[in-house]
Structures are given as C-alpha cells and as structure tokens.
Backbone as a ProteinNet text record, in pm:
[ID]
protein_1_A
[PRIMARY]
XXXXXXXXXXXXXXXXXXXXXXXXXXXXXXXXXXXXXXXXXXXXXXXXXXXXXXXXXXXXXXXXXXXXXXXXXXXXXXXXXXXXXXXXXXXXXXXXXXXXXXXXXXXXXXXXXXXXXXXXXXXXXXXXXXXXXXXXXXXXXXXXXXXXXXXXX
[TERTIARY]
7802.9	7829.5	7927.6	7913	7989.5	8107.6	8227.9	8325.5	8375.4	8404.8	8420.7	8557.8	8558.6	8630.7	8780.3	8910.1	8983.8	8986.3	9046.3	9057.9	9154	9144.3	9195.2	9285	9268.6	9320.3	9296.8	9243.3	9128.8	9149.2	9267.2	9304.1	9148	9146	9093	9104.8	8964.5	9018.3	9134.2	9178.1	9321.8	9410.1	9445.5	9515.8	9570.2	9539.6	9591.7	9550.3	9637.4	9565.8	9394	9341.5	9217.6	9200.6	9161.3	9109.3	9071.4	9091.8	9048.4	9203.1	9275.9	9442.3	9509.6	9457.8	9572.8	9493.5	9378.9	9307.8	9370.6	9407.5	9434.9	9577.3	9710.5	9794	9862.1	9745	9753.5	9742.6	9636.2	9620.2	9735	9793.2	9924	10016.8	10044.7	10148.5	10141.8	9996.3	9975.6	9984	9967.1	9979.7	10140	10244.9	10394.4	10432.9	10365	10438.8	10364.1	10252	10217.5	10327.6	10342.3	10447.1	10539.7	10615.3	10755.8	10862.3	10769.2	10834.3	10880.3	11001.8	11080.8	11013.8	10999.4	10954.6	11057.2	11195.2	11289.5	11243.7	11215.6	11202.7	11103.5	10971.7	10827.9	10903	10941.7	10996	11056.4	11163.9	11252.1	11166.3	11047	10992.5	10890.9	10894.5	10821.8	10889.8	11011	11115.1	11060.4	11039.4	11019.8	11115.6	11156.6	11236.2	11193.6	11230.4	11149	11062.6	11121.9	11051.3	10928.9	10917.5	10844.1	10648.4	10733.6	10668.4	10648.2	10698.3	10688.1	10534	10572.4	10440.7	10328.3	10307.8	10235.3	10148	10195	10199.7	10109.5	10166.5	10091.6	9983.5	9970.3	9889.1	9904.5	10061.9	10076	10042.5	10099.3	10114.5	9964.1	9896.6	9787.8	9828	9790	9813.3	9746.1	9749.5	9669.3	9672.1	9573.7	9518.4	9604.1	9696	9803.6	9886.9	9949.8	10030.6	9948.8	9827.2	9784.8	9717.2	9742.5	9703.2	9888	9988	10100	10103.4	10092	10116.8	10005.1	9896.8	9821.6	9919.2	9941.7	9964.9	10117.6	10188.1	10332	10269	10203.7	10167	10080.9	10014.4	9922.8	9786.9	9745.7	9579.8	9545.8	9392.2	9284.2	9319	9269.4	9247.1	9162.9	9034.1	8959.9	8996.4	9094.6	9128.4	9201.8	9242	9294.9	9152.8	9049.8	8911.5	8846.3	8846.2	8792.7	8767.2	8654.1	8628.4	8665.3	8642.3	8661.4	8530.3	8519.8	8412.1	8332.1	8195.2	8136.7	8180.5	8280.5	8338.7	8403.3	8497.1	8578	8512.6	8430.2	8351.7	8326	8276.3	8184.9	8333.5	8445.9	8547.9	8576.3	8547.4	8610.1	8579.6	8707.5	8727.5	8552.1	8500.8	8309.4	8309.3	8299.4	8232.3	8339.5	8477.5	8538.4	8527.9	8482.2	8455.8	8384.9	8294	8217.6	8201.5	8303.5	8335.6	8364.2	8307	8418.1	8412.1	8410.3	8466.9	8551.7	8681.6	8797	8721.1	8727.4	8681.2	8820.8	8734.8	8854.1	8927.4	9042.6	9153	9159.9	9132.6	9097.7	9181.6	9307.6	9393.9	9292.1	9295.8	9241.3	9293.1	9199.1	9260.9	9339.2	9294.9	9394.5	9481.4	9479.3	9569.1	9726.9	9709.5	9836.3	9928.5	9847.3	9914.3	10024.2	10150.1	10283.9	10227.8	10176.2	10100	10024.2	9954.9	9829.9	9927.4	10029.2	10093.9	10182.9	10195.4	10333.8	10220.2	10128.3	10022.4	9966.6	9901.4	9908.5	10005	10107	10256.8	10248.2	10271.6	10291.2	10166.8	10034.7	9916.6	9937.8	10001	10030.9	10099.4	10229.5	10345.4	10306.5	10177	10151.3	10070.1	10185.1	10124.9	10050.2	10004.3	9882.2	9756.8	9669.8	9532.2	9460.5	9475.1	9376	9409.6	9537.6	9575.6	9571	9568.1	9527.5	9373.1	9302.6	9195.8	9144.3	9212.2	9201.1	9237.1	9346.7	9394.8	9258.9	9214	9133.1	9034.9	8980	8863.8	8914.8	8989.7	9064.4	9009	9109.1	9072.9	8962.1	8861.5	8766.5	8732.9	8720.5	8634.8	8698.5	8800.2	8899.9	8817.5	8814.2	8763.1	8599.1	8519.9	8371	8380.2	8488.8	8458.9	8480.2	8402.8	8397.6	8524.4	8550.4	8713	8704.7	8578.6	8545.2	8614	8613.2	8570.4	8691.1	8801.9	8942.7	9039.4	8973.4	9108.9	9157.8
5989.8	6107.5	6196.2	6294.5	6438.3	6428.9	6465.7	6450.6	6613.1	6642.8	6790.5	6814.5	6960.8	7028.3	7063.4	7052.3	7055.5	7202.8	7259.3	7385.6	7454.8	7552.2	7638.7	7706.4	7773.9	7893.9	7995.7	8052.5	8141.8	8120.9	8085.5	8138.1	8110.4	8102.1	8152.9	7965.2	7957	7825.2	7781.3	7858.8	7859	7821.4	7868.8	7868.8	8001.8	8134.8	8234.6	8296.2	8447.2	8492.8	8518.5	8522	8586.4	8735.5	8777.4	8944.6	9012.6	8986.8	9005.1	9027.3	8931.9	8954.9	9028.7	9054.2	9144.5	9250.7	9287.5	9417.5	9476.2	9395.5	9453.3	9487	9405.7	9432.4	9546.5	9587.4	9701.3	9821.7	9775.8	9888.9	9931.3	9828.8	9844.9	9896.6	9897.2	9938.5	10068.2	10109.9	10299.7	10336.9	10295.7	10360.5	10365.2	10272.2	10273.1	10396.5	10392.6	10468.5	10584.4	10649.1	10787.2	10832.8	10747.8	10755.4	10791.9	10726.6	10752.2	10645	10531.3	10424.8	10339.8	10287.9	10155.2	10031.1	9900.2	9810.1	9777.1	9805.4	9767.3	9767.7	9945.1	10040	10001.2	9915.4	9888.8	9739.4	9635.4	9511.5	9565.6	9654.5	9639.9	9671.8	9709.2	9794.6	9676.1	9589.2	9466.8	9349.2	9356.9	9189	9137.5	9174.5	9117.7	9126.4	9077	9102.9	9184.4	9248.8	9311.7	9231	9103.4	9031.2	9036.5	8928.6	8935.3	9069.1	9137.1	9258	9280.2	9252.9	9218.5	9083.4	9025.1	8929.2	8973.8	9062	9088.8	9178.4	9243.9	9394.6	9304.8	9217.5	9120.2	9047.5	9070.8	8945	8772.3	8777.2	8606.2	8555	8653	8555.4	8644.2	8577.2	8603.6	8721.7	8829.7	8895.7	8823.6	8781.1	8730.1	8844	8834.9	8897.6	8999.1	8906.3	9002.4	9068.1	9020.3	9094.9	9215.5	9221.1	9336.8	9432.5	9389.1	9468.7	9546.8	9503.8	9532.3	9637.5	9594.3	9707.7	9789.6	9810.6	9915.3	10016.9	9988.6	10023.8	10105.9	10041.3	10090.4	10182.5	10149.8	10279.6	10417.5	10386.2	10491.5	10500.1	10382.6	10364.4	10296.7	10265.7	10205.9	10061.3	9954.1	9825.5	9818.3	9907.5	9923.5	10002.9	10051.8	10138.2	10055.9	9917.6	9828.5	9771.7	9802.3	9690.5	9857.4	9966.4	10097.9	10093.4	10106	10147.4	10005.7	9896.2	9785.8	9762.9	9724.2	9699.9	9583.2	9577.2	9424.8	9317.7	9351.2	9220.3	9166.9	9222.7	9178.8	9127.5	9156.6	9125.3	8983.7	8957.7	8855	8683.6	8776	8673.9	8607.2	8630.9	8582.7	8445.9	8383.3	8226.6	8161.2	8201.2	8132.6	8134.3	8241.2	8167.1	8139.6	8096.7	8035.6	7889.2	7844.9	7685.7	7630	7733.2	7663.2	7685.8	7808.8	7836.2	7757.7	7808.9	7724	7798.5	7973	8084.6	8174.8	8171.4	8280.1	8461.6	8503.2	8609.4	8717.1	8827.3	8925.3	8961.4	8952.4	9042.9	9177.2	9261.2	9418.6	9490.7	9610.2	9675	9756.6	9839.5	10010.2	10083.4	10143.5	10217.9	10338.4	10505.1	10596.5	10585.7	10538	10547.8	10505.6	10395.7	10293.7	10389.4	10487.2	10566.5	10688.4	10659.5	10732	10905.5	10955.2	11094.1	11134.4	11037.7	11028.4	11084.2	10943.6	10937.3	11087.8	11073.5	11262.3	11360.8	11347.4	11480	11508.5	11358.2	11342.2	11383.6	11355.3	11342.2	11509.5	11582.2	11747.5	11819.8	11761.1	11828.2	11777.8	11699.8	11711.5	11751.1	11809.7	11911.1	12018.6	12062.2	12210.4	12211.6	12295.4	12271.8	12392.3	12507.8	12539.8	12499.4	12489.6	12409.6	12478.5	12635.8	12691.8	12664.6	12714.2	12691.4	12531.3	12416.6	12280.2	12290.9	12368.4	12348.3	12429.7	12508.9	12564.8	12504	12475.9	12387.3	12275.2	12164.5	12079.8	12136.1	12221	12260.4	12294.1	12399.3	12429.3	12265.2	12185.8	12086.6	12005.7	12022.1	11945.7	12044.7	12143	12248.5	12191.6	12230.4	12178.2	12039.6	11940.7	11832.9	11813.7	11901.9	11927.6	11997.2	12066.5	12170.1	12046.8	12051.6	11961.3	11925.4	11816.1	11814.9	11955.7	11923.8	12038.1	12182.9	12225.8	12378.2	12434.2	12319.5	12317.7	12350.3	12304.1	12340.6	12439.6
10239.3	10319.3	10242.4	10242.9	10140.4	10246	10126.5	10238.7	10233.8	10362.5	10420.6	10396.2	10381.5	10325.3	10448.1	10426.4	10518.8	10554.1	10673.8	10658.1	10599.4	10560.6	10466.4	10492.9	10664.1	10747.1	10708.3	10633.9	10591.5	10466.7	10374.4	10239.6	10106.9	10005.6	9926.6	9883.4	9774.1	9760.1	9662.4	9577.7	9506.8	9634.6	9691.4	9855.3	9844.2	9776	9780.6	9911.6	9922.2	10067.4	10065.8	10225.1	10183.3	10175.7	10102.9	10088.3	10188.4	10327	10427	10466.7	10462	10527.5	10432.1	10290.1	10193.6	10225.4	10282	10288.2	10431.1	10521.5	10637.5	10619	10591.6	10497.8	10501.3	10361	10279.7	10370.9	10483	10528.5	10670.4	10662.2	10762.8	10702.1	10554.5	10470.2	10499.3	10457.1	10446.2	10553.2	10648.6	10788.5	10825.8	10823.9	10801	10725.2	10586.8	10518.3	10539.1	10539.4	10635	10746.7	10806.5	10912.2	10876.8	10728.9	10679.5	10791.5	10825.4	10930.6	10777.9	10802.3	10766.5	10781.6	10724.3	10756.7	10844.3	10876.5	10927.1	11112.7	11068.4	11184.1	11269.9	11164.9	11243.4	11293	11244	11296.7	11379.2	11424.1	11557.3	11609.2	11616.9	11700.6	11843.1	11707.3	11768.3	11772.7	11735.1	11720.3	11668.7	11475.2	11380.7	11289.3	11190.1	11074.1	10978.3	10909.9	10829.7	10697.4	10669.6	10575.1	10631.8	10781.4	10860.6	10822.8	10880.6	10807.5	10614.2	10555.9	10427.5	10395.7	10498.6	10434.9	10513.8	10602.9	10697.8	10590.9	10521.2	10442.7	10305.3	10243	10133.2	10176.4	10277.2	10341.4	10318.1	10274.1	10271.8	10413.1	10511.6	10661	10734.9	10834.6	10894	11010	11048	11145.7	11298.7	11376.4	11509.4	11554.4	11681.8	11702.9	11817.7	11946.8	12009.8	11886.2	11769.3	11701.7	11639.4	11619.8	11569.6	11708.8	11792.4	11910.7	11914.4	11867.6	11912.8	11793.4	11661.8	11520.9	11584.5	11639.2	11667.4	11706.9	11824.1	11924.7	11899.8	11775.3	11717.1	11618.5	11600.6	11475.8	11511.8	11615.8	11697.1	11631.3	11611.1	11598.9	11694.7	11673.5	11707.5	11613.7	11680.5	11579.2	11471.3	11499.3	11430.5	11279.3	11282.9	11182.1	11068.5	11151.7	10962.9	10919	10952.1	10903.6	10842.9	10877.2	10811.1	10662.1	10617.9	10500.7	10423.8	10450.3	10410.3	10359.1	10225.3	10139.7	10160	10113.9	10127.1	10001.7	9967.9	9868.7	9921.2	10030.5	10056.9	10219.2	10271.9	10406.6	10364.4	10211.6	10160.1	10165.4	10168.4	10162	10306	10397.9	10551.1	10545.3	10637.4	10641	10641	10721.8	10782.7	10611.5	10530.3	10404.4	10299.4	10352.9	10258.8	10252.1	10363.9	10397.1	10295.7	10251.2	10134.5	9997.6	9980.2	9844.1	9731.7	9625.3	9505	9398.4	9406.9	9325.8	9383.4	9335.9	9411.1	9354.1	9541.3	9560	9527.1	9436.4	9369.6	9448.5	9470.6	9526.7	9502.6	9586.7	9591.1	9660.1	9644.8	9725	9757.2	9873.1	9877.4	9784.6	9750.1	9611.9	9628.1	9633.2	9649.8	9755.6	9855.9	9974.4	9944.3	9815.7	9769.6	9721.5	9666.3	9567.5	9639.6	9602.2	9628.9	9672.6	9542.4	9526.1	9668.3	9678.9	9797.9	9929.9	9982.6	10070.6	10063	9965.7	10001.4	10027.2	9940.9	10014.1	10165.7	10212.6	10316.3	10419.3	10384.1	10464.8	10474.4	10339.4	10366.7	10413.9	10437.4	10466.1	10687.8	10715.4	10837	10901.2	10782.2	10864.8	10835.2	10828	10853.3	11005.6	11085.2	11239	11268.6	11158.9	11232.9	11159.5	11313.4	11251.9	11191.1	11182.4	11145.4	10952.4	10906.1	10786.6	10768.6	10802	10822.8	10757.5	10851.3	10794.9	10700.1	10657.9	10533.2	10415.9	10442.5	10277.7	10290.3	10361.2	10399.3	10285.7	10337.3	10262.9	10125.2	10099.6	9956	9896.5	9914.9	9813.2	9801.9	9914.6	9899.6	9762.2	9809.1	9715.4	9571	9522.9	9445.6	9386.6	9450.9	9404.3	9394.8	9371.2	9358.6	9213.4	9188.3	9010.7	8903.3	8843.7	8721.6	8625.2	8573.9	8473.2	8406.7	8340.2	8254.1	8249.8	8371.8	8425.4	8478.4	8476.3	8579.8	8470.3	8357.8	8249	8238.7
[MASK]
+++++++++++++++++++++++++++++++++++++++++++++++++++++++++++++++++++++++++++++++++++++++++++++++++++++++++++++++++++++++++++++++++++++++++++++++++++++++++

C-alpha cells in the first residue's frame, strides 16, 4: 500500500508558502499601500501586530477566511478583489493539487502593481476629485500607452 502524503496546509512541497497565499498577500500589500495605510495602522485596525500583518503580506501565515472577511472590509473591497486577475499558474498551485505534487510551482508576485512608481501614480490619479479631468487623464495615458517606443522618442 503507497503510503500517503501528510498534509501540507497548503504549502508547496519544499514547505514554502503556496502561490496562492503569497498571491493574495501581495495583493493585500497594494491595497494598504494605495491606501497609504501603515501595516501598523491596518493591525490596530483589526488587533493584529503589525508583524502579524507582515507575514500576512509574504504569505508565510495563511489568511482564513473570517480574517479576510475583516481585511476586506478594513480596506474597502470586495473579497473577491485579493483573488482578481490571478493567473492560471498560480490557480494550478492550490492545496487540492498540492497533495500530489512533486514539482515546486513558480512563485509569481503581481507584477506592475508592486512597483513604488505604479502605487504613487495611482495614489495622485485619485486625488484628482474632478471626475471629469479623472477621466481625462484616464484616457491621456491609455492613449499614451498605445504609441509605439519608437514614435515617443
């Protein structure tokens, strides 16, 4: 008889996090720091420590499911919004098919959102409180980002 595999708690079979908890994480980080919230500021907010929040953010420690109903809810999303735009590499990692793994699945951040640049633009494209100029710049840069390297020089 094959002898079965203990559980894991979702991690990866290295025992690193799974790509599923550093993806959600990550995506709690950007939403904090959009905010310009403290990890300090988001822990009091919930009677956490801020380490607390530090491993939440790496995905060392697992979010359950009331605590991420609570960071929703402190940050002013939907739940649905830490699983958004989450890739199928990282779909391909969840505990159900880590049980039977025996290749560590890539560890993947979200990519522009991480980025400092990203977050300050963001940050100054929402303190413009009229919508009409809101949605002007909006478009400006889409447009902006359609002209070729080429053509921008």
């Amino acid at each position: 008889m094959p002898a079965t595999r203990q559980s894991s708690r979702g991690r990866t079979p290295s025992g690193q996090p799974n790509p599923i908890d550093v993806y959600v994480g990550a995506r709690l980080r950007m939403r904090r720091s959009l905010l310009g919230m403290s990890q300090e500021a988001l822990g009091a907010a919930l009677g956490l420590t801020f380490q607390q929040v530090q491993k939440y953010e790496r995905g060392a420690n697992r979010i359950g499911a009331s605590r991420l109903f609570d960071l929703a809810r402190a940050l002013g999303v939907g739940i649905d919004y830490f699983y958004e735009e989450i890739g199928e590499d990282v779909v391909a990692a969840s505990p159900r098919h880590m049980v039977r793994a025996i290749q560590e699945p890539e560890l993947r951040q979200p990519d522009m959102m991480g980025n400092r640049e990203t977050l300050d633009l963001v940050r100054a494209y929402y303190r413009i409180n009229d919508p009409e100029v809101r949605k002007r710049v909006h478009q400006l840069a889409k447009a902006l980002g359609t002209i070729p390297s080429h053509l921008a020089e």
